[in-house]
């Protein structure tokens, strides 16, 4: 409604009419003033969680976990190791700039490849953004958004992609995404619990990595809020975390560790919690992950396969010998991955991580690694699975997993950090094995899980044609027994190791492998909107399964982009990458 023109009424009407109009105007003003006052009293005194913080409109979580009383308080925290970080061996190859005509031409090729990877990311990101930052994932065929079970509905792809946006130079999109991320309310969820591991590596790792790249303090503040919530997972009778962080149980002090939890899920927080302790100066975060590491140290040589830890843990009873299966693949992977990485993040000041790595890899080399039997006697390795029987001892299954392709990069990193040259060599052979498996399939992509024929030792062995014909699916490349799970889920582990091997050796052959892999993945998975998991890598006309997990943007495309970029971009002597590829700054 427009306000009345009182001056016009005074000029055109007798005085008493004008006075009536003025009175009416004053009455309306008074009524409006009273209405505003009532609204203020009703709503203005309610605390507003929306602040302007470091240039962002920041929404504080509606439940402050930092003020939650602990059922099992810790009287004295183990502090972060102190002292000047050690002068550790260089991880990254000493690259030089080639200014020759050949070098300039090569850089032009890499720039073109980089641009194509960036285009794939932007296509995926734009489609995700269009369905809404509030969803965890985009469904890349139907165009819908979905929330992943146990992820809280906290925008997993949003937070997971922050570092990629920054690394690819998409600064406008980064700040748009960061502005959305700092409004997340960790208490605003339909879920009654969250997946402790996934929330740690994707959300907490994503916020910390984005902060370490951008130094935007609002992102660190949001990470601290989340860290305080995740810290409650350790408020159990023995301070070991469960698989699920149940919010009601955490508030009531009723949490207990699980008796059959995946070992990776309950041991893979050391990078994120250590970095949070370094950035905040609060030792409580380091204390809890150090307690877990001490348990690993205590049990390393008391399991059914001394040197390694089983796939599943009974953390409730602190019995790590109740399972006789051992793997570097699904369910156990990042337990081992984080050993050399946490050593690096702590500047080498905690030697226990080197000890655990060396002991575990000695056992892996003797028991889990195998060389596949192939007609060409390819010099490649894979990491299989071992089951220890009380009757027959350790039995190796020659199974390959896409998830286990990270092992090549892990061996390389351990070899560099701990000056073990043979580990770098092993890492190269495992990485080349994964690339061999990519090249073996009609789509140019390796399956999720497959079985191979193995040599009896890590040395070359003669090809057995009769065995292959009798036992294998002969439609597959010779060397494969089967492809029992033929899916490709947009996973990053193979390109992760290819990237790391390139950065550690300087061998440009790895860039050619990466380009071949990227072209194959793009061709097999691209949809109108983005990129999708596929049902089978054996079918050149692929069936899209309408799934695009956040690691596609956080890891897979990030590694592809980095391998074609300047080696100074996320230098491995300056950063440690968590298992979701989030770069955490190493101390100096």
Coordinates of C-alpha atoms in Angstrom, one line a residue:
X1 CA 0.0 0.0 0.0
X2 CA 1.3 3.4 -0.9
X3 CA 1.3 6.1 1.9
X4 CA -1.3 8.8 1.7
X5 CA -0.2 12.3 0.6
X6 CA -1.1 14.2 3.7
X7 CA 0.1 17.5 2.3
X8 CA -2.4 17.3 -0.6
X9 CA -5.2 16.8 1.8
X10 CA -4.3 19.9 3.9
X11 CA -4.3 22.1 0.8
X12 CA -7.5 20.8 -0.7
X13 CA -9.7 20.3 2.4
X14 CA -11.0 22.5 5.3
X15 CA -8.7 22.7 8.3
X16 CA -10.6 20.2 10.5
X17 CA -10.6 17.6 7.7
X18 CA -6.9 18.1 7.4
X19 CA -6.4 17.7 11.1
X20 CA -8.4 14.4 10.9
X21 CA -6.2 13.2 8.1
X22 CA -3.0 14.0 10.1
X23 CA -4.5 12.3 13.2
X24 CA -5.2 9.2 11.1
X25 CA -1.7 9.3 9.7
X26 CA -0.2 9.5 13.2
X27 CA -2.5 6.7 14.4
X28 CA -1.2 4.5 11.5
X29 CA 2.4 5.4 12.4
X30 CA 1.8 4.6 16.0
X31 CA 0.1 1.3 15.1
X32 CA 3.0 0.4 12.8
X33 CA 5.5 1.3 15.6
X34 CA 3.6 -1.0 18.0
X35 CA 3.5 -3.8 15.5
X36 CA 7.3 -3.6 14.9
X37 CA 7.9 -3.5 18.6
X38 CA 5.8 -6.7 19.1
X39 CA 7.6 -8.5 16.3
X40 CA 11.0 -7.5 17.8
X41 CA 9.9 -8.8 21.2
X42 CA 8.7 -12.0 19.7
X43 CA 11.6 -12.7 17.4
X44 CA 14.3 -10.2 17.9
X45 CA 15.4 -11.6 21.3
X46 CA 15.7 -15.1 19.9
X47 CA 19.4 -15.8 19.4
X48 CA 20.4 -15.6 15.7
X49 CA 23.0 -18.2 14.6
X50 CA 23.6 -16.3 11.4
X51 CA 26.7 -14.1 11.7
X52 CA 29.0 -12.3 9.4
X53 CA 32.3 -14.1 9.9
X54 CA 35.5 -13.4 8.0
X55 CA 33.4 -12.0 5.1
X56 CA 31.0 -14.9 5.0
X57 CA 27.4 -15.2 6.2
X58 CA 28.1 -17.9 8.7
X59 CA 25.5 -20.2 10.3
X60 CA 26.6 -21.7 13.6
X61 CA 25.5 -25.3 14.2
X62 CA 22.4 -25.3 16.5
X63 CA 23.9 -27.9 18.8
X64 CA 27.3 -26.9 20.2
X65 CA 29.1 -30.2 20.7
X66 CA 32.1 -28.5 22.3
X67 CA 30.0 -27.9 25.4
X68 CA 28.7 -31.5 25.6
X69 CA 29.8 -33.1 28.8
X70 CA 31.8 -36.3 28.4
X71 CA 30.7 -39.5 30.0
X72 CA 34.3 -40.7 30.0
X73 CA 36.5 -37.6 30.4
X74 CA 40.2 -37.8 29.8
X75 CA 42.2 -36.3 32.6
X76 CA 45.4 -35.6 30.7
X77 CA 45.8 -35.3 26.9
X78 CA 48.8 -36.7 25.0
X79 CA 50.2 -33.6 23.3
X80 CA 51.3 -33.3 19.7
X81 CA 55.0 -34.1 19.3
X82 CA 57.0 -31.0 19.8
X83 CA 60.2 -29.8 18.2
X84 CA 61.3 -28.8 14.8
X85 CA 60.0 -31.2 12.1
X86 CA 62.7 -33.5 10.8
X87 CA 64.4 -32.9 7.4
X88 CA 62.6 -35.8 5.7
X89 CA 63.7 -37.2 2.3
X90 CA 62.1 -35.6 -0.7
X91 CA 59.0 -37.3 -1.9
X92 CA 58.7 -35.5 -5.2
X93 CA 61.0 -35.8 -8.2
X94 CA 63.3 -32.8 -8.9
X95 CA 61.4 -31.5 -12.0
X96 CA 63.0 -28.9 -14.2
X97 CA 61.5 -26.6 -16.8
X98 CA 62.1 -27.7 -20.4
X99 CA 62.2 -24.5 -22.6
X100 CA 63.2 -26.3 -25.8
X101 CA 60.8 -26.4 -28.7
X102 CA 60.0 -30.0 -27.7
X103 CA 59.3 -28.9 -24.1
X104 CA 57.1 -26.0 -25.2
X105 CA 55.1 -28.4 -27.5
X106 CA 54.8 -30.9 -24.7
X107 CA 53.4 -28.2 -22.4
X108 CA 50.8 -27.3 -25.0
X109 CA 49.7 -31.0 -25.1
X110 CA 49.4 -31.1 -21.3
X111 CA 47.5 -27.8 -21.2
X112 CA 45.0 -29.2 -23.7
X113 CA 44.5 -32.4 -21.7
X114 CA 44.1 -30.4 -18.5
X115 CA 41.4 -28.3 -20.1
X116 CA 39.5 -31.4 -21.1
X117 CA 39.6 -32.7 -17.5
X118 CA 38.5 -29.4 -16.3
X119 CA 35.6 -29.4 -18.8
X120 CA 34.5 -32.8 -17.4
X121 CA 34.6 -31.4 -13.8
X122 CA 32.7 -28.2 -14.7
X123 CA 30.0 -30.2 -16.5
X124 CA 29.6 -32.4 -13.4
X125 CA 29.7 -29.5 -10.9
X126 CA 27.2 -27.4 -12.8
X127 CA 24.7 -30.2 -12.9
X128 CA 25.2 -30.9 -9.2
X129 CA 24.8 -27.2 -8.4
X130 CA 21.6 -27.1 -10.4
X131 CA 19.9 -29.8 -8.3
X132 CA 21.0 -28.0 -5.1
X133 CA 23.9 -27.8 -2.7
X134 CA 21.8 -29.4 0.0
X135 CA 22.0 -32.9 -1.6
X136 CA 24.9 -35.2 -1.1
X137 CA 25.0 -36.4 -4.7
X138 CA 23.7 -35.8 -8.2
X139 CA 22.0 -38.7 -10.0
X140 CA 23.6 -38.1 -13.4
X141 CA 21.1 -39.8 -15.6
X142 CA 17.8 -38.8 -14.0
X143 CA 19.0 -35.4 -12.9
X144 CA 17.7 -35.8 -9.4
X145 CA 19.5 -35.1 -6.1
X146 CA 20.0 -37.8 -3.5
X147 CA 21.3 -38.0 0.1
X148 CA 23.6 -40.9 0.9
X149 CA 22.8 -43.0 3.9
X150 CA 24.8 -42.0 6.9
X151 CA 26.1 -38.8 5.3
X152 CA 23.7 -36.5 7.2
X153 CA 22.4 -34.7 4.1
X154 CA 25.2 -32.2 4.6
X155 CA 26.1 -31.7 1.0
X156 CA 28.9 -34.3 0.6
X157 CA 29.7 -33.3 -3.0
X158 CA 29.6 -29.6 -2.0
X159 CA 32.2 -30.0 0.7
X160 CA 34.2 -32.7 -1.1
X161 CA 34.7 -30.5 -4.2
X162 CA 36.0 -27.4 -2.5
X163 CA 39.6 -28.2 -2.9
X164 CA 39.1 -29.2 -6.6
X165 CA 37.5 -25.9 -7.3
X166 CA 40.5 -24.1 -5.8
X167 CA 43.1 -26.3 -7.5
X168 CA 41.4 -25.9 -11.0
X169 CA 41.4 -22.1 -10.5
X170 CA 37.6 -21.8 -10.4
X171 CA 37.7 -19.2 -7.7
X172 CA 34.3 -17.7 -8.2
X173 CA 32.7 -21.1 -8.0
X174 CA 34.9 -21.9 -5.0
X175 CA 33.7 -18.9 -3.0
X176 CA 30.1 -19.6 -4.0
X177 CA 30.5 -23.2 -2.7
X178 CA 32.4 -22.0 0.4
X179 CA 29.6 -19.6 1.2
X180 CA 27.2 -22.5 1.1
X181 CA 29.4 -24.8 3.1
X182 CA 29.8 -22.4 6.1
X183 CA 26.0 -22.4 6.5
X184 CA 25.8 -26.1 7.2
X185 CA 24.1 -26.9 10.5
X186 CA 25.5 -30.3 11.7
X187 CA 22.5 -30.7 13.9
X188 CA 20.1 -30.3 11.0
X189 CA 19.7 -33.8 9.7
X190 CA 17.0 -36.5 9.4
X191 CA 19.5 -39.1 10.3
X192 CA 19.9 -40.4 13.8
X193 CA 23.6 -41.2 13.3
X194 CA 26.4 -40.6 10.8
X195 CA 29.0 -42.7 9.3
X196 CA 32.0 -41.7 11.4
X197 CA 34.6 -42.6 8.8
X198 CA 33.0 -41.1 5.7
X199 CA 32.1 -37.9 7.5
X200 CA 35.6 -37.6 8.7
X201 CA 37.4 -38.1 5.3
X202 CA 34.8 -36.2 3.2
X203 CA 33.4 -33.4 5.3
X204 CA 36.1 -32.8 7.9
X205 CA 38.9 -33.5 5.4
X206 CA 37.2 -31.4 2.8
X207 CA 36.9 -28.4 5.1
X208 CA 40.5 -28.7 6.3
X209 CA 41.9 -29.1 2.8
X210 CA 40.0 -26.1 1.5
X211 CA 41.2 -24.1 4.4
X212 CA 44.9 -25.1 3.9
X213 CA 44.6 -24.0 0.3
X214 CA 42.6 -20.8 0.7
X215 CA 43.3 -19.7 4.3
X216 CA 39.7 -18.8 4.6
X217 CA 39.2 -18.9 8.3
X218 CA 35.4 -19.4 8.2
X219 CA 36.1 -22.9 6.7
X220 CA 38.3 -23.7 9.6
X221 CA 35.6 -22.6 12.0
X222 CA 33.1 -24.9 10.3
X223 CA 35.7 -27.7 10.5
X224 CA 36.1 -27.1 14.3
X225 CA 32.4 -27.4 14.8
X226 CA 32.4 -30.7 12.9
X227 CA 35.5 -31.9 14.7
X228 CA 33.9 -31.3 18.0
X229 CA 30.9 -33.5 17.0
X230 CA 33.1 -36.3 15.6
X231 CA 35.3 -36.1 18.7
X232 CA 32.3 -37.5 20.6
X233 CA 32.8 -40.8 18.8
X234 CA 35.7 -41.4 21.2
X235 CA 33.6 -40.9 24.3
X236 CA 33.3 -44.6 24.9
X237 CA 34.5 -46.7 27.9
X238 CA 37.8 -47.5 26.3
X239 CA 38.0 -44.4 24.0
X240 CA 37.8 -46.5 20.8
X241 CA 35.3 -45.2 18.2
X242 CA 32.3 -47.1 16.8
X243 CA 31.4 -47.3 13.1
X244 CA 28.3 -45.1 13.6
X245 CA 28.3 -41.9 15.6
X246 CA 24.8 -42.1 17.2
X247 CA 23.8 -38.5 18.1
X248 CA 21.4 -39.5 21.0
X249 CA 23.8 -42.0 22.4
X250 CA 26.6 -39.4 22.2
X251 CA 24.5 -36.9 24.2
X252 CA 23.5 -39.6 26.8
X253 CA 27.0 -41.1 27.2
X254 CA 25.8 -44.5 26.0
X255 CA 28.2 -45.1 23.1
X256 CA 30.4 -48.2 22.9
X257 CA 32.8 -49.4 20.3
X258 CA 31.7 -52.1 17.9
X259 CA 32.7 -55.8 18.1
X260 CA 32.9 -56.4 14.3
X261 CA 33.7 -53.1 12.6
X262 CA 35.8 -52.6 9.4
X263 CA 39.3 -51.9 10.5
X264 CA 39.7 -48.9 8.1
X265 CA 36.6 -47.2 9.4
X266 CA 37.7 -47.0 13.0
X267 CA 41.4 -46.3 12.5
X268 CA 41.5 -43.8 9.6
X269 CA 41.1 -40.4 11.4
X270 CA 44.7 -39.7 12.2
X271 CA 45.4 -37.2 9.4
X272 CA 42.2 -35.2 9.9
X273 CA 42.4 -35.1 13.7
X274 CA 46.1 -34.4 13.7
X275 CA 45.7 -31.5 11.3
X276 CA 42.9 -30.1 13.4
X277 CA 45.1 -30.3 16.5
X278 CA 47.9 -28.5 14.6
X279 CA 45.6 -25.7 13.4
X280 CA 43.8 -25.2 16.7
X281 CA 46.5 -26.0 19.3
X282 CA 43.9 -28.2 21.0
X283 CA 45.6 -31.5 21.9
X284 CA 42.3 -33.3 22.6
X285 CA 42.0 -34.2 18.9
X286 CA 45.5 -35.7 18.7
X287 CA 45.1 -37.5 22.0
X288 CA 42.2 -39.7 20.8
X289 CA 43.8 -40.8 17.5
X290 CA 47.1 -41.5 19.4
X291 CA 45.2 -43.9 21.6
X292 CA 44.0 -45.8 18.5
X293 CA 47.6 -45.9 17.1
X294 CA 48.9 -47.3 20.4
X295 CA 46.4 -50.2 20.2
X296 CA 47.6 -50.9 16.6
X297 CA 51.2 -50.9 18.0
X298 CA 50.3 -53.3 20.8
X299 CA 48.5 -55.8 18.5
X300 CA 50.7 -55.6 15.4
X301 CA 52.6 -58.9 16.1
X302 CA 49.8 -60.7 18.0
X303 CA 47.3 -61.2 15.2
X304 CA 46.9 -64.4 13.1
X305 CA 49.2 -62.8 10.5
X306 CA 51.8 -60.9 12.5
X307 CA 52.7 -57.6 11.1
X308 CA 49.2 -56.9 9.8
X309 CA 45.8 -56.3 11.4
X310 CA 42.7 -58.2 10.4
X311 CA 39.9 -56.9 8.2
X312 CA 37.5 -56.5 11.2
X313 CA 38.1 -55.3 14.7
X314 CA 36.5 -56.1 18.0
X315 CA 37.2 -52.7 19.5
X316 CA 34.6 -53.2 22.3
X317 CA 36.8 -55.9 23.9
X318 CA 40.1 -54.6 22.4
X319 CA 40.6 -58.0 20.8
X320 CA 42.2 -57.7 17.4
X321 CA 42.6 -61.5 16.9
X322 CA 39.0 -62.4 16.4
X323 CA 39.2 -62.3 12.6
X324 CA 41.5 -64.3 10.4
X325 CA 41.1 -62.4 7.1
X326 CA 43.7 -59.9 5.9
X327 CA 43.6 -57.5 3.0
X328 CA 44.8 -54.1 1.7
X329 CA 41.5 -53.7 -0.2
X330 CA 38.0 -52.9 0.9
X331 CA 37.3 -52.4 4.6
X332 CA 41.0 -52.2 5.6
X333 CA 42.7 -50.0 3.0
X334 CA 43.2 -46.6 4.6
X335 CA 44.4 -48.1 7.9
X336 CA 47.7 -48.8 6.0
X337 CA 47.5 -45.8 3.7
X338 CA 47.6 -43.4 6.7
X339 CA 50.7 -44.8 8.3
X340 CA 53.3 -43.1 6.1
X341 CA 51.0 -40.1 5.6
X342 CA 50.6 -39.4 9.3
X343 CA 54.3 -39.8 9.8
X344 CA 54.8 -37.0 7.1
X345 CA 52.1 -34.8 8.6
X346 CA 53.8 -35.0 12.0
X347 CA 57.1 -34.0 10.5
X348 CA 58.7 -37.4 11.3
X349 CA 58.4 -36.6 15.1
X350 CA 56.4 -39.7 15.9
X351 CA 58.5 -42.8 14.9
X352 CA 55.8 -45.2 15.7
X353 CA 54.2 -44.7 12.3
X354 CA 57.4 -45.7 10.5
X355 CA 57.6 -48.8 12.7
X356 CA 54.0 -49.8 11.9
X357 CA 54.5 -49.2 8.2
X358 CA 57.7 -51.2 7.9
X359 CA 56.3 -54.1 9.9
X360 CA 53.1 -54.2 7.9
X361 CA 54.7 -54.0 4.5
X362 CA 57.2 -56.7 5.3
X363 CA 54.2 -59.0 5.9
X364 CA 52.4 -57.7 2.9
X365 CA 55.4 -58.5 0.6
X366 CA 55.7 -62.0 2.0
X367 CA 52.1 -62.9 2.0
X368 CA 49.7 -60.7 0.0
X369 CA 51.6 -59.6 -3.1
X370 CA 51.4 -61.9 -6.1
X371 CA 52.6 -61.8 -9.7
X372 CA 49.9 -62.8 -12.2
X373 CA 50.6 -65.6 -14.7
X374 CA 50.4 -64.0 -18.2
X375 CA 51.5 -65.1 -21.6
X376 CA 54.0 -62.2 -21.9
X377 CA 55.3 -62.6 -18.3
X378 CA 54.4 -59.0 -17.6
X379 CA 56.4 -57.6 -14.8
X380 CA 53.5 -56.5 -12.7
X381 CA 52.1 -57.2 -9.2
X382 CA 48.8 -57.2 -7.4
X383 CA 47.8 -57.3 -3.7
X384 CA 45.4 -60.1 -2.9
X385 CA 43.6 -61.4 0.2
X386 CA 44.8 -63.8 2.8
X387 CA 42.8 -66.0 5.2
X388 CA 44.7 -67.7 8.0
X389 CA 43.5 -71.2 8.9
X390 CA 44.5 -72.9 12.1
X391 CA 45.0 -76.1 10.1
X392 CA 46.7 -75.0 6.9
X393 CA 48.1 -71.5 7.7
X394 CA 47.9 -68.5 5.4
X395 CA 46.1 -69.0 2.1
X396 CA 46.4 -66.3 -0.6
X397 CA 43.4 -65.6 -2.9
X398 CA 44.6 -63.9 -6.2
X399 CA 41.9 -61.3 -6.2
X400 CA 42.3 -57.9 -7.6
X401 CA 40.2 -54.9 -6.4
X402 CA 40.0 -51.4 -7.8
X403 CA 40.1 -50.1 -4.3
X404 CA 43.4 -51.8 -3.7
X405 CA 45.1 -49.9 -6.6
X406 CA 46.0 -47.2 -4.0
X407 CA 48.7 -49.7 -2.8
X408 CA 51.1 -48.7 -5.5
X409 CA 51.1 -45.1 -4.4
X410 CA 51.4 -46.1 -0.8
X411 CA 54.5 -48.2 -1.4
X412 CA 56.0 -45.4 -3.4
X413 CA 55.4 -42.9 -0.6
X414 CA 56.8 -45.2 2.1
X415 CA 59.8 -45.9 -0.1
X416 CA 60.5 -42.2 -0.5
X417 CA 59.9 -41.1 3.1
X418 CA 61.7 -44.0 4.7
X419 CA 64.5 -44.4 2.1
X420 CA 63.4 -47.9 1.0
X421 CA 64.2 -48.0 -2.8
X422 CA 62.7 -51.5 -3.3
X423 CA 59.3 -50.2 -2.0
X424 CA 59.3 -47.6 -4.8
X425 CA 60.0 -50.4 -7.3
X426 CA 57.2 -52.5 -5.8
X427 CA 54.9 -49.5 -6.0
X428 CA 55.6 -49.1 -9.7
X429 CA 54.9 -52.7 -10.4
X430 CA 51.5 -52.6 -8.6
X431 CA 50.6 -49.3 -10.4
X432 CA 51.5 -50.8 -13.8
X433 CA 49.4 -53.9 -12.8
X434 CA 46.3 -51.7 -12.4
X435 CA 47.0 -50.0 -15.7
X436 CA 47.4 -53.4 -17.3
X437 CA 43.9 -54.4 -15.9
X438 CA 42.5 -51.1 -17.4
X439 CA 43.9 -51.9 -20.8
X440 CA 42.6 -55.5 -20.6
X441 CA 38.9 -54.6 -20.7
X442 CA 36.9 -53.7 -23.8
X443 CA 36.0 -50.3 -22.3
X444 CA 39.6 -49.6 -21.2
X445 CA 38.6 -49.6 -17.5
X446 CA 39.3 -52.3 -14.9
X447 CA 36.5 -54.0 -13.0
X448 CA 35.6 -53.5 -9.4
X449 CA 36.7 -57.0 -8.4
X450 CA 38.3 -59.8 -10.4
X451 CA 40.4 -62.9 -10.0
X452 CA 43.7 -63.8 -11.7
X453 CA 46.0 -66.8 -12.1
X454 CA 49.0 -66.3 -9.9
X455 CA 52.7 -67.4 -10.1
X456 CA 54.0 -69.2 -7.1
X457 CA 56.5 -66.5 -6.4
X458 CA 57.1 -62.9 -7.4
X459 CA 59.4 -64.1 -10.2
X460 CA 58.2 -64.7 -13.7
X461 CA 56.4 -68.1 -14.4
X462 CA 55.5 -70.0 -17.5
X463 CA 52.1 -69.5 -19.0
X464 CA 49.7 -72.5 -18.6
X465 CA 47.3 -72.4 -21.5
X466 CA 45.5 -75.6 -20.4
X467 CA 44.8 -74.2 -17.0
X468 CA 43.4 -71.0 -18.4
X469 CA 41.1 -72.8 -20.8
X470 CA 39.8 -75.1 -18.1
X471 CA 39.3 -72.6 -15.3
X472 CA 38.8 -69.2 -16.8
X473 CA 36.2 -67.2 -18.5
X474 CA 38.0 -67.3 -21.8
X475 CA 36.2 -64.2 -23.1
X476 CA 38.5 -62.2 -20.9
X477 CA 42.2 -61.4 -21.6
X478 CA 44.6 -64.2 -20.8
X479 CA 45.7 -63.9 -17.2
X480 CA 42.2 -63.2 -15.9
X481 CA 40.1 -66.0 -14.3
X482 CA 37.0 -63.9 -14.0
X483 CA 35.6 -60.4 -13.5
X484 CA 33.2 -61.3 -10.7
X485 CA 32.1 -57.7 -10.1
X486 CA 32.4 -55.9 -13.5
X487 CA 31.2 -52.5 -12.4
X488 CA 33.1 -49.2 -12.5
X489 CA 32.0 -46.8 -9.8
X490 CA 34.0 -43.8 -11.0
X491 CA 36.7 -44.8 -8.5
X492 CA 40.0 -42.9 -8.2
X493 CA 42.5 -45.4 -6.8
X494 CA 44.2 -46.4 -10.1
X495 CA 44.7 -42.8 -11.3
X496 CA 45.8 -41.9 -7.7
X497 CA 48.7 -44.2 -7.9
X498 CA 49.5 -43.3 -11.5
X499 CA 49.6 -39.6 -10.4
X500 CA 51.8 -40.3 -7.4
X501 CA 54.2 -42.4 -9.4
X502 CA 54.6 -39.6 -12.0
X503 CA 55.3 -37.1 -9.2
X504 CA 57.8 -39.4 -7.5
X505 CA 59.7 -40.7 -10.6
X506 CA 59.3 -37.9 -13.1
X507 CA 58.5 -40.5 -15.8
X508 CA 56.2 -39.0 -18.3
X509 CA 55.0 -42.4 -19.4
X510 CA 52.6 -42.2 -16.5
X511 CA 51.0 -39.2 -18.0
X512 CA 50.3 -41.2 -21.2
X513 CA 48.8 -43.9 -19.1
X514 CA 46.6 -41.3 -17.4
X515 CA 45.4 -39.8 -20.6
X516 CA 44.5 -43.3 -22.0
X517 CA 42.5 -43.9 -18.8
X518 CA 40.8 -40.6 -18.8
X519 CA 39.6 -41.0 -22.4
X520 CA 38.3 -44.4 -21.7
X521 CA 36.4 -43.3 -18.6
X522 CA 34.9 -40.3 -20.3
X523 CA 33.7 -42.4 -23.2
X524 CA 32.2 -45.1 -21.1
X525 CA 30.5 -43.0 -18.3
X526 CA 29.5 -39.7 -19.8
X527 CA 25.8 -38.8 -19.7
X528 CA 23.9 -35.7 -20.9
X529 CA 24.3 -34.1 -17.4
X530 CA 27.6 -35.5 -16.0
X531 CA 29.2 -38.9 -15.6
X532 CA 27.8 -42.1 -14.2
X533 CA 28.8 -45.4 -12.7
X534 CA 28.4 -48.3 -15.1
X535 CA 27.2 -51.8 -14.7
X536 CA 30.0 -53.6 -16.6
X537 CA 33.3 -52.6 -18.0
X538 CA 33.0 -55.6 -20.4
X539 CA 30.2 -53.9 -22.4
X540 CA 31.3 -51.2 -24.8
X541 CA 27.7 -50.0 -24.9
X542 CA 27.5 -49.2 -21.2
X543 CA 24.6 -49.3 -18.9
X544 CA 24.6 -46.2 -16.7
X545 CA 23.5 -46.9 -13.1
X546 CA 22.6 -43.3 -12.2
X547 CA 25.2 -42.8 -9.5
X548 CA 27.9 -40.2 -9.1
X549 CA 29.6 -40.3 -5.7
X550 CA 31.3 -37.2 -4.4
X551 CA 34.8 -38.8 -4.9
X552 CA 34.4 -38.4 -8.7
X553 CA 34.8 -34.6 -8.3
X554 CA 37.0 -34.8 -5.1
X555 CA 39.5 -37.4 -6.2
X556 CA 39.2 -38.9 -9.6
X557 CA 39.0 -35.7 -11.6
X558 CA 41.4 -34.0 -9.2
X559 CA 44.1 -36.6 -9.8
X560 CA 43.6 -36.5 -13.6
X561 CA 43.9 -32.7 -13.5
X562 CA 47.0 -32.7 -11.3
X563 CA 49.0 -35.2 -13.4
X564 CA 48.8 -32.8 -16.4
X565 CA 49.5 -29.7 -14.2
X566 CA 52.7 -28.1 -13.0
X567 CA 54.4 -30.3 -10.3
X568 CA 54.4 -27.2 -8.1
X569 CA 50.6 -27.4 -7.9
X570 CA 50.0 -29.3 -4.6
X571 CA 53.7 -30.3 -4.2
X572 CA 54.0 -33.6 -2.4
X573 CA 56.8 -32.2 -0.2
X574 CA 54.4 -29.5 1.0
X575 CA 51.1 -31.4 1.3
X576 CA 49.8 -34.7 2.5
X577 CA 46.7 -36.0 0.7
X578 CA 44.1 -37.6 2.8
X579 CA 42.2 -40.7 1.5
X580 CA 39.8 -38.3 -0.2
X581 CA 42.6 -36.4 -1.9
X582 CA 42.3 -33.3 0.3
X583 CA 45.6 -31.6 0.6
X584 CA 46.7 -31.0 4.2
X585 CA 49.7 -28.7 4.8
X586 CA 52.8 -30.4 6.1
X587 CA 54.6 -28.5 9.0
X588 CA 57.8 -26.6 8.3

